[in-house]
Structure formats: structure tokens, C-alpha cells
């Protein structure tokens, strides 16, 4: 009797080429309505995998393959309780660091507001919009993992002083990037002209930037967030911007995305992007290939390539 093919359920329709590749590994279904017999659930990083969905998974489902680096869209305790492995696609480092640097430059130099003025036919308003210098300033990085270190390399090319905060010191960053570790977050915030959030969202980092820590930032400092939206208390951010304490913010992620806090649209010194840190053709291809590799490895060995559990 022929052996049945493993069932792979996709959280949403994915590009035809990727779906065709997955069909070489097993039977592909789209949407969580039909989970019977599924071995793998493939989630786009924007799709939630809550406990209620995990409870519906059949006993044979052993892997949630996430097409994203972050895994905060998945209820990890629920997956762990069922013995389900979780994998991610940690191949977005350079592209996300590129975007973080682009946001830093765009926000400090008010590129978005200047372009809007020019498109509206107001040359004078755009030309007269003064930003702030980037080279030689101090950058504070929260989260000196792969993306944080990649951003630090870019910042050093602009002759920026690099400080960083995280749960532990990274000696390799200290030497290779001439970076300085700040064990206490507020110690870094009081020194940095620009603060970039590059850490994962956890119960410990949710609202890491709140009314108190935003107030600790230097007057006129700029906040960049390409990590996760809920790292920042957006109500407190709006208040800090409205009071003129912060000099600006560059945001690729939002606390309530896809909804953006309405008041953020009112600030000319805020650059807003729709979560496009990994949005290059090359990076998305890399992510798809990595997700495929995780599924293939799981089917061969019972463990994914990039296990997060």
C-alpha cells in the first residue's frame, strides 16, 4: 500500500513558485479550515497562530514553520505543551539593517516631509526644512544581535559612536565595531542622539520604550524601530513627540499593526513604513528557501533546521 504524502497547511495563499516547490514535499492545502492529517503548519509571519488554533491541530502535526525571524505571532507555550516544534527564517539581517539605516537617514534629514512638500509644488517648504546631522553622532542600539551588529557596521561608516544595550555584553561587538556596552538602558538613552530598537518582542521587552524611558532620552533624540511595534508604547511616543521632547521617529512596525495610531500621521518629523524590513525580492526568496529547508529537514529527521523551541 503506497505511503500517504505528508500534509502541509499554509496560513494563506503563497506565491505559485513556492507552493509548487512545497508540493514536491507533500500535499499542500491553503487555510486552517482543513487541518485533518496535517504534519506541518506554514505560517506567514503576519498571521497569528494562537492557542485556539493550536488546540485544533491534529496529533500528527509536529512543526509550525514561520516565514519570519520573529516568532511573537505564535503562542509558544501552547505549541510547547503539544510538543510542536517551531522554526523561523533568520535570513533577514542585512536587508533589515539596510532599512533601519535608511529610516535613520530619512528621519534625521526629514526626507519624507521634504518630498511631500515638493510633490505638492512647494519647493521653498522642502528646501527650507532643516534636519539634523547624522555623521559623528551617537547611535544607541537596543539588541546587539545579528541585525543590531549589521546596523552598527553601517553606522560606523558614518563615523557614528555606537552604544548598545541588551541582556549581556557582546565582546565581539566591542572589539570589531568599537561599540560600548551599557548595562542599564537609561544610561544609553541619556547619551544617544539616535536610538534604534533591534530586539525581539517578549514579555520583558513589551513597552520597553514607555513614558519613563522616552523621557530619559536626550532632548531632540530620534527613535528608530524596525523590531516589533509593541516594543514602544505608542501613546507615550505620541505624547513625547507632541511635547517636542523627541526630535523625530522612524517606524517600520507599529503597536497595533496593521492599524497605525492616527496621531502619528500628523508629525512632519515622523517617517512611517508598512513593515517592509525584509521586503526585497532577494530577501523574500531567501526566506522562502529557508522555510522550505526547515520543512524538508523536519520531514527527514523530525527536527527543523532553525528550531526556536
Coordinates of N, CA and C in Angstrom, one line a residue, residues 105-303:
X105 N 18.5 57.8 8.3 CA 18.8 58.9 7.5 C 17.6 59.7 7.1
X106 N 16.5 59.0 6.7 CA 15.3 59.7 6.2 C 14.7 60.6 7.3
X107 N 14.7 60.1 8.6 CA 14.1 60.8 9.7 C 14.9 62.0 10.1
X108 N 16.2 61.7 10.2 CA 17.1 62.8 10.7 C 17.1 64.0 9.6
X109 N 17.1 63.6 8.4 CA 17.1 64.6 7.3 C 15.8 65.0 6.8
X110 N 14.7 64.5 7.4 CA 13.3 64.9 7.1 C 13.0 64.7 5.6
X111 N 13.5 63.6 5.1 CA 13.3 63.3 3.6 C 11.8 63.2 3.2
X112 N 11.0 62.5 4.1 CA 9.6 62.3 3.7 C 8.9 63.6 3.6
X113 N 9.0 64.4 4.6 CA 8.3 65.7 4.6 C 8.8 66.6 3.5
X114 N 10.1 66.6 3.2 CA 10.6 67.4 2.1 C 10.1 66.9 0.8
X115 N 10.0 65.6 0.6 CA 9.4 65.1 -0.7 C 7.9 65.4 -0.8
X116 N 7.2 65.3 0.3 CA 5.8 65.6 0.3 C 5.6 67.1 -0.2
X117 N 6.4 68.0 0.4 CA 6.3 69.4 0.0 C 6.6 69.6 -1.4
X118 N 7.6 68.9 -2.0 CA 8.0 69.1 -3.4 C 6.9 68.5 -4.3
X119 N 6.3 67.4 -3.9 CA 5.2 66.8 -4.7 C 4.0 67.7 -4.7
X120 N 3.8 68.5 -3.6 CA 2.7 69.4 -3.5 C 3.0 70.7 -4.2
X121 N 4.2 70.8 -4.8 CA 4.5 72.0 -5.6 C 5.2 73.1 -4.8
X122 N 5.5 72.8 -3.5 CA 6.1 73.8 -2.6 C 7.6 73.6 -2.5
X123 N 8.4 74.1 -3.5 CA 9.8 73.9 -3.4 C 10.4 74.6 -2.2
X124 N 10.0 75.8 -1.8 CA 10.5 76.5 -0.7 C 10.4 75.8 0.6
X125 N 9.2 75.2 0.8 CA 9.0 74.5 2.1 C 9.9 73.3 2.3
X126 N 10.1 72.6 1.2 CA 11.0 71.4 1.2 C 12.5 71.8 1.4
X127 N 12.9 72.8 0.6 CA 14.3 73.3 0.7 C 14.6 73.9 2.0
X128 N 13.6 74.5 2.7 CA 13.8 75.2 3.9 C 13.7 74.3 5.2
X129 N 13.4 73.0 4.9 CA 13.2 72.1 6.1 C 14.5 71.6 6.6
X130 N 14.9 72.1 7.7 CA 16.2 71.7 8.3 C 16.1 70.4 9.1
X131 N 17.0 69.5 8.7 CA 17.1 68.2 9.5 C 18.2 68.3 10.5
X132 N 18.7 67.2 10.9 CA 19.8 67.1 11.8 C 20.9 66.3 11.3
X133 N 22.2 66.6 11.5 CA 23.3 65.9 11.0 C 23.4 64.5 11.6
X134 N 23.9 63.5 10.7 CA 24.0 62.1 11.1 C 25.4 61.8 11.4
X135 N 26.3 62.1 10.6 CA 27.7 61.7 10.8 C 28.3 62.3 12.1
X136 N 29.0 61.5 12.8 CA 29.6 61.9 14.0 C 28.7 61.9 15.2
X137 N 27.5 61.5 15.0 CA 26.5 61.5 16.2 C 26.7 60.1 16.9
X138 N 25.9 60.0 18.0 CA 25.9 58.8 18.8 C 24.7 57.9 18.6
X139 N 24.9 56.7 18.2 CA 23.8 55.8 18.0 C 23.7 54.8 19.1
X140 N 22.5 54.6 19.7 CA 22.3 53.6 20.8 C 21.4 52.5 20.2
X141 N 21.9 51.3 20.3 CA 21.2 50.1 19.7 C 20.7 49.3 20.8
X142 N 19.4 49.0 20.8 CA 18.8 48.1 21.8 C 18.7 46.7 21.1
X143 N 19.5 45.8 21.5 CA 19.5 44.4 20.9 C 20.7 44.3 19.9
X144 N 21.8 43.8 20.4 CA 23.0 43.7 19.6 C 23.2 42.3 19.0
X145 N 22.1 41.8 18.5 CA 22.1 40.5 17.7 C 22.7 40.7 16.3
X146 N 22.3 39.9 15.4 CA 22.7 40.0 14.0 C 22.4 41.3 13.4
X147 N 21.1 41.7 13.5 CA 20.6 42.9 12.9 C 21.3 44.2 13.6
X148 N 21.3 44.1 14.9 CA 22.0 45.2 15.6 C 23.4 45.4 15.2
X149 N 24.1 44.3 15.1 CA 25.5 44.4 14.7 C 25.7 44.9 13.2
X150 N 24.8 44.4 12.4 CA 24.8 44.9 11.0 C 24.5 46.4 10.9
X151 N 23.6 46.9 11.7 CA 23.3 48.3 11.7 C 24.6 49.1 12.2
X152 N 25.2 48.5 13.3 CA 26.4 49.2 13.8 C 27.5 49.3 12.8
X153 N 27.7 48.3 11.9 CA 28.7 48.4 10.9 C 28.3 49.5 9.9
X154 N 27.1 49.7 9.6 CA 26.7 50.8 8.7 C 26.9 52.2 9.4
X155 N 26.6 52.2 10.7 CA 26.7 53.5 11.5 C 28.2 53.9 11.6
X156 N 29.1 52.9 11.7 CA 30.5 53.2 11.8 C 31.0 53.8 10.5
X157 N 30.4 53.4 9.4 CA 30.8 54.1 8.1 C 30.4 55.5 8.1
X158 N 29.5 56.0 8.9 CA 29.1 57.4 9.1 C 29.8 58.0 10.2
X159 N 30.8 57.3 10.7 CA 31.7 57.8 11.8 C 30.8 58.1 13.1
X160 N 29.8 57.3 13.3 CA 28.9 57.4 14.5 C 29.6 56.6 15.6
X161 N 29.4 57.1 16.8 CA 29.8 56.4 18.0 C 28.7 55.4 18.3
X162 N 29.0 54.2 18.6 CA 28.0 53.1 18.8 C 27.9 52.7 20.3
X163 N 26.8 52.8 20.9 CA 26.5 52.3 22.2 C 25.5 51.2 22.0
X164 N 25.4 50.2 22.9 CA 24.4 49.2 22.8 C 23.9 48.7 24.2
X165 N 22.7 48.2 24.2 CA 22.1 47.7 25.5 C 21.5 46.4 25.1
X166 N 21.6 45.4 26.0 CA 21.0 44.1 25.9 C 21.2 43.3 27.2
X167 N 20.7 42.1 27.2 CA 20.8 41.3 28.4 C 22.3 41.0 28.8
X168 N 23.2 41.0 27.8 CA 24.6 40.7 28.1 C 25.5 41.4 27.2
X169 N 26.7 41.6 27.6 CA 27.7 42.2 26.8 C 28.1 41.3 25.7
X170 N 28.5 41.9 24.5 CA 29.0 41.1 23.4 C 30.4 41.5 23.1
X171 N 31.4 40.8 23.6 CA 32.8 41.2 23.4 C 33.2 41.3 22.0
X172 N 32.6 40.5 21.1 CA 32.9 40.5 19.7 C 32.5 41.9 19.1
X173 N 31.4 42.4 19.6 CA 30.9 43.7 19.1 C 31.8 44.8 19.6
X174 N 32.2 44.7 20.8 CA 33.0 45.7 21.4 C 34.3 45.9 20.6
X175 N 34.9 44.8 20.2 CA 36.2 44.9 19.5 C 36.0 45.2 18.0
X176 N 35.2 44.4 17.4 CA 35.0 44.5 15.9 C 34.3 45.8 15.5
X177 N 33.4 46.4 16.3 CA 32.6 47.5 16.0 C 33.0 48.8 16.8
X178 N 33.9 48.6 17.7 CA 34.3 49.7 18.6 C 33.0 50.2 19.3
X179 N 32.2 49.3 19.8 CA 30.9 49.6 20.4 C 31.1 49.5 21.9
X180 N 30.3 50.3 22.7 CA 30.4 50.3 24.1 C 29.1 49.8 24.7
X181 N 29.2 48.8 25.6 CA 28.0 48.2 26.2 C 27.5 49.1 27.4
X182 N 26.2 49.3 27.4 CA 25.5 50.0 28.6 C 24.6 49.0 29.2
X183 N 25.0 48.5 30.4 CA 24.2 47.5 31.1 C 22.8 48.1 31.5
X184 N 22.7 49.3 31.8 CA 21.4 50.0 32.2 C 20.9 50.8 31.0
X185 N 19.7 50.5 30.6 CA 19.1 51.1 29.4 C 19.2 52.6 29.5
X186 N 18.8 53.2 30.6 CA 18.7 54.6 30.8 C 20.1 55.3 30.6
X187 N 21.1 54.6 30.9 CA 22.5 55.1 30.7 C 22.8 55.4 29.3
X188 N 22.3 54.5 28.4 CA 22.4 54.6 27.0 C 21.5 55.7 26.4
X189 N 20.3 55.7 26.9 CA 19.3 56.7 26.4 C 19.7 58.1 26.6
X190 N 20.4 58.4 27.7 CA 20.8 59.7 28.0 C 21.9 60.2 27.2
X191 N 22.6 59.3 26.5 CA 23.7 59.7 25.7 C 23.5 59.7 24.2
X192 N 22.5 58.9 23.7 CA 22.3 58.6 22.3 C 21.5 59.7 21.6
X193 N 22.0 60.1 20.4 CA 21.3 61.1 19.6 C 20.2 60.3 18.8
X194 N 20.5 59.1 18.5 CA 19.5 58.2 17.8 C 19.5 56.9 18.6
X195 N 18.3 56.4 18.8 CA 18.1 55.1 19.4 C 17.4 54.1 18.5
X196 N 17.9 53.0 18.2 CA 17.4 52.0 17.3 C 17.0 50.8 18.1
X197 N 15.7 50.3 17.9 CA 15.2 49.1 18.5 C 15.4 47.9 17.6
X198 N 16.2 47.0 17.9 CA 16.5 45.8 17.1 C 16.4 44.5 17.9
X199 N 15.6 44.5 18.9 CA 15.5 43.3 19.8 C 14.1 42.6 19.6
X200 N 14.0 41.4 20.0 CA 12.7 40.7 19.8 C 11.7 41.2 20.8
X201 N 10.4 40.9 20.5 CA 9.3 41.2 21.4 C 9.1 40.1 22.4
X202 N 9.3 40.3 23.7 CA 9.0 39.3 24.7 C 8.2 40.0 25.8
X203 N 7.9 39.2 26.8 CA 7.1 39.8 27.9 C 8.0 40.8 28.6
X204 N 9.3 40.7 28.5 CA 10.3 41.6 29.2 C 10.5 42.9 28.4
X205 N 10.3 42.8 27.0 CA 10.6 44.0 26.2 C 9.4 44.7 25.7
X206 N 8.2 44.2 26.0 CA 7.0 44.9 25.6 C 7.0 46.3 26.3
X207 N 6.7 47.3 25.6 CA 6.7 48.7 26.1 C 8.0 49.0 26.7
X208 N 9.1 48.5 26.2 CA 10.5 48.9 26.7 C 10.6 50.4 26.6
X209 N 10.1 51.0 25.6 CA 10.1 52.4 25.4 C 8.7 52.9 25.8
X210 N 8.6 53.5 27.0 CA 7.4 54.0 27.6 C 7.6 55.4 28.0
X211 N 6.6 55.9 28.8 CA 6.7 57.3 29.2 C 8.0 57.6 29.9
X212 N 8.4 56.7 30.8 CA 9.6 56.9 31.6 C 10.8 56.8 30.8
X213 N 11.0 55.8 30.0 CA 12.2 55.7 29.2 C 12.3 56.6 28.1
X214 N 11.2 57.0 27.5 CA 11.2 58.1 26.5 C 11.7 59.4 27.1
X215 N 11.2 59.7 28.3 CA 11.6 60.9 28.9 C 13.1 60.9 29.2
X216 N 13.7 59.7 29.4 CA 15.1 59.6 29.7 C 16.0 59.9 28.4
X217 N 15.4 59.8 27.2 CA 16.2 60.1 26.0 C 16.6 61.5 25.9
X218 N 17.7 61.8 25.3 CA 18.2 63.2 25.1 C 17.1 64.0 24.4
X219 N 16.9 65.3 24.8 CA 16.0 66.2 24.1 C 16.5 66.2 22.6
X220 N 15.5 66.1 21.7 CA 15.8 66.1 20.3 C 16.3 64.8 19.7
X221 N 16.4 63.8 20.5 CA 16.8 62.5 20.0 C 15.8 61.9 19.1
X222 N 16.2 61.0 18.2 CA 15.4 60.3 17.2 C 15.3 58.8 17.6
X223 N 14.0 58.3 17.5 CA 13.8 56.9 17.7 C 13.5 56.2 16.4
X224 N 14.2 55.0 16.2 CA 14.0 54.2 15.1 C 13.6 52.8 15.5
X225 N 12.5 52.3 14.9 CA 12.0 51.0 15.3 C 11.8 50.1 14.1
X226 N 12.6 49.1 13.9 CA 12.4 48.1 12.9 C 12.3 46.7 13.6
X227 N 12.1 46.7 14.9 CA 12.0 45.4 15.6 C 10.5 45.0 15.6
X228 N 9.8 45.3 16.7 CA 8.4 45.0 16.8 C 7.7 46.2 17.3
X229 N 6.4 46.5 16.9 CA 5.7 47.7 17.3 C 5.5 47.8 18.7
X230 N 5.2 46.7 19.4 CA 4.8 46.7 20.8 C 6.0 46.9 21.7
X231 N 7.2 47.1 21.1 CA 8.4 47.5 22.0 C 8.2 48.9 22.5
X232 N 7.3 49.6 21.8 CA 7.1 51.0 22.1 C 5.6 51.3 22.5
X233 N 5.4 52.0 23.6 CA 4.1 52.4 24.0 C 3.7 53.6 23.1
X234 N 2.9 53.4 22.1 CA 2.7 54.4 21.1 C 2.0 55.7 21.6
X235 N 1.1 55.5 22.6 CA 0.5 56.7 23.2 C 1.6 57.6 23.9
X236 N 2.5 56.9 24.6 CA 3.6 57.7 25.2 C 4.5 58.3 24.1
X237 N 4.7 57.6 23.0 CA 5.5 58.2 21.9 C 4.9 59.4 21.3
X238 N 3.6 59.3 21.1 CA 2.8 60.5 20.5 C 3.0 61.7 21.5
X239 N 2.8 61.4 22.8 CA 2.9 62.5 23.8 C 4.3 63.1 23.7
X240 N 5.3 62.3 23.7 CA 6.7 62.8 23.6 C 7.0 63.6 22.4
X241 N 6.5 63.2 21.3 CA 6.6 64.0 20.0 C 5.8 65.3 20.1
X242 N 4.6 65.2 20.6 CA 3.8 66.4 20.7 C 4.4 67.5 21.6
X243 N 5.0 67.0 22.7 CA 5.7 67.9 23.6 C 7.0 68.5 23.1
X244 N 7.5 67.9 22.0 CA 8.7 68.4 21.4 C 10.0 67.8 22.0
X245 N 9.8 66.8 22.9 CA 10.9 66.2 23.6 C 11.8 65.4 22.6
X246 N 11.1 64.6 21.8 CA 11.8 63.8 20.8 C 12.0 64.6 19.5
X247 N 13.1 64.4 18.8 CA 13.3 65.1 17.5 C 12.6 64.5 16.4
X248 N 12.2 63.2 16.5 CA 11.6 62.5 15.4 C 11.5 61.0 15.7
X249 N 10.9 60.3 14.8 CA 10.8 58.8 14.9 C 10.7 58.3 13.5
X250 N 11.3 57.1 13.3 CA 11.2 56.4 12.1 C 10.7 55.0 12.4
X251 N 9.5 54.7 11.9 CA 8.9 53.4 12.3 C 8.5 52.6 11.1
X252 N 9.0 51.3 11.2 CA 8.6 50.3 10.2 C 7.6 49.3 10.8
X253 N 7.4 49.4 12.1 CA 6.5 48.5 12.8 C 5.7 49.3 13.8
X254 N 4.5 48.8 14.1 CA 3.5 49.5 14.9 C 2.9 48.6 16.0
X255 N 2.5 49.3 17.1 CA 1.9 48.5 18.2 C 0.7 47.8 17.8
X256 N -0.2 48.3 17.0 CA -1.4 47.7 16.7 C -1.6 47.4 15.2
X257 N -0.4 47.1 14.5 CA -0.5 46.9 13.1 C -1.4 45.8 12.7
X258 N -2.1 45.9 11.6 CA -1.8 46.9 10.5 C -2.4 48.3 10.8
X259 N -3.1 48.5 11.9 CA -3.6 49.8 12.2 C -2.4 50.7 12.8
X260 N -2.4 51.9 12.3 CA -1.3 52.8 12.7 C -2.0 53.9 13.6
X261 N -1.5 54.2 14.7 CA -2.0 55.2 15.6 C -2.2 56.5 14.8
X262 N -3.4 57.0 14.7 CA -3.8 58.1 13.8 C -2.9 59.3 14.0
X263 N -2.6 59.6 15.3 CA -1.9 60.9 15.6 C -0.5 60.9 15.0
X264 N 0.1 59.7 14.7 CA 1.4 59.7 14.1 C 1.5 60.3 12.7
X265 N 0.4 60.3 12.0 CA 0.3 60.9 10.7 C 0.5 62.4 10.7
X266 N 0.3 63.0 11.9 CA 0.3 64.5 12.0 C 1.7 65.1 12.1
X267 N 2.7 64.3 12.3 CA 4.0 64.8 12.6 C 4.9 64.8 11.3
X268 N 5.5 65.9 11.0 CA 6.4 66.0 9.8 C 7.7 65.4 10.1
X269 N 8.0 65.2 11.4 CA 9.3 64.6 11.8 C 9.2 63.1 12.0
X270 N 8.2 62.5 11.5 CA 8.0 61.0 11.7 C 7.9 60.4 10.3
X271 N 8.8 59.4 10.1 CA 8.8 58.6 8.9 C 8.1 57.3 9.2
X272 N 7.1 56.9 8.3 CA 6.3 55.7 8.6 C 6.4 54.8 7.4
X273 N 6.6 53.5 7.6 CA 6.7 52.5 6.6 C 5.9 51.3 7.0
X274 N 5.3 50.6 6.1 CA 4.4 49.5 6.4 C 5.0 48.1 6.6
X275 N 5.9 48.0 7.6 CA 6.6 46.8 7.9 C 7.3 46.1 6.7
X276 N 8.3 46.8 6.2 CA 8.9 46.3 4.9 C 10.4 46.0 5.2
X277 N 10.8 45.7 6.4 CA 12.2 45.4 6.7 C 12.8 44.3 5.8
X278 N 12.0 43.3 5.5 CA 12.5 42.2 4.7 C 12.0 42.3 3.2
X279 N 11.4 43.4 2.9 CA 10.8 43.5 1.6 C 11.7 43.8 0.4
X280 N 12.6 42.9 0.1 CA 13.4 42.9 -1.1 C 13.1 41.6 -1.8
X281 N 13.2 41.6 -3.1 CA 12.9 40.3 -3.8 C 13.9 39.3 -3.4
X282 N 15.2 39.7 -3.2 CA 16.2 38.7 -2.8 C 15.9 38.1 -1.4
X283 N 15.5 39.0 -0.4 CA 15.3 38.6 0.9 C 14.1 37.7 1.0
X284 N 13.0 38.0 0.3 CA 11.8 37.2 0.4 C 12.1 35.8 -0.2
X285 N 12.9 35.8 -1.3 CA 13.3 34.5 -1.8 C 14.1 33.7 -0.8
X286 N 15.1 34.3 -0.2 CA 15.9 33.7 0.9 C 15.0 33.1 2.0
X287 N 14.0 33.9 2.4 CA 13.1 33.4 3.5 C 12.3 32.2 3.0
X288 N 11.8 32.2 1.8 CA 11.0 31.1 1.3 C 11.9 29.8 1.2
X289 N 13.1 30.0 0.7 CA 14.1 28.9 0.6 C 14.4 28.3 2.0
X290 N 14.5 29.2 3.0 CA 14.8 28.8 4.4 C 13.6 28.0 5.0
X291 N 12.4 28.5 4.7 CA 11.2 27.8 5.2 C 11.2 26.4 4.6
X292 N 11.4 26.4 3.3 CA 11.4 25.1 2.6 C 12.5 24.1 3.3
X293 N 13.7 24.7 3.5 CA 14.7 23.9 4.1 C 14.3 23.4 5.5
X294 N 13.6 24.2 6.3 CA 13.2 23.8 7.6 C 12.2 22.6 7.5
X295 N 11.3 22.7 6.5 CA 10.2 21.7 6.4 C 10.9 20.4 5.9
X296 N 11.8 20.5 4.9 CA 12.5 19.4 4.4 C 13.3 18.6 5.5
X297 N 14.0 19.4 6.3 CA 14.8 18.8 7.4 C 13.9 18.1 8.4
X298 N 12.8 18.8 8.7 CA 11.8 18.2 9.7 C 11.3 16.9 9.1
X299 N 10.9 16.8 7.9 CA 10.4 15.6 7.3 C 11.4 14.5 7.3
X300 N 12.7 14.9 7.1 CA 13.8 13.9 7.1 C 14.2 13.4 8.4
X301 N 14.3 14.3 9.4 CA 14.9 14.0 10.7 C 14.0 14.2 11.9
X302 N 12.9 14.9 11.7 CA 12.0 15.1 12.9 C 12.3 16.5 13.6
X303 N 13.4 17.2 13.1 CA 13.7 18.5 13.7 C 14.0 19.4 12.5

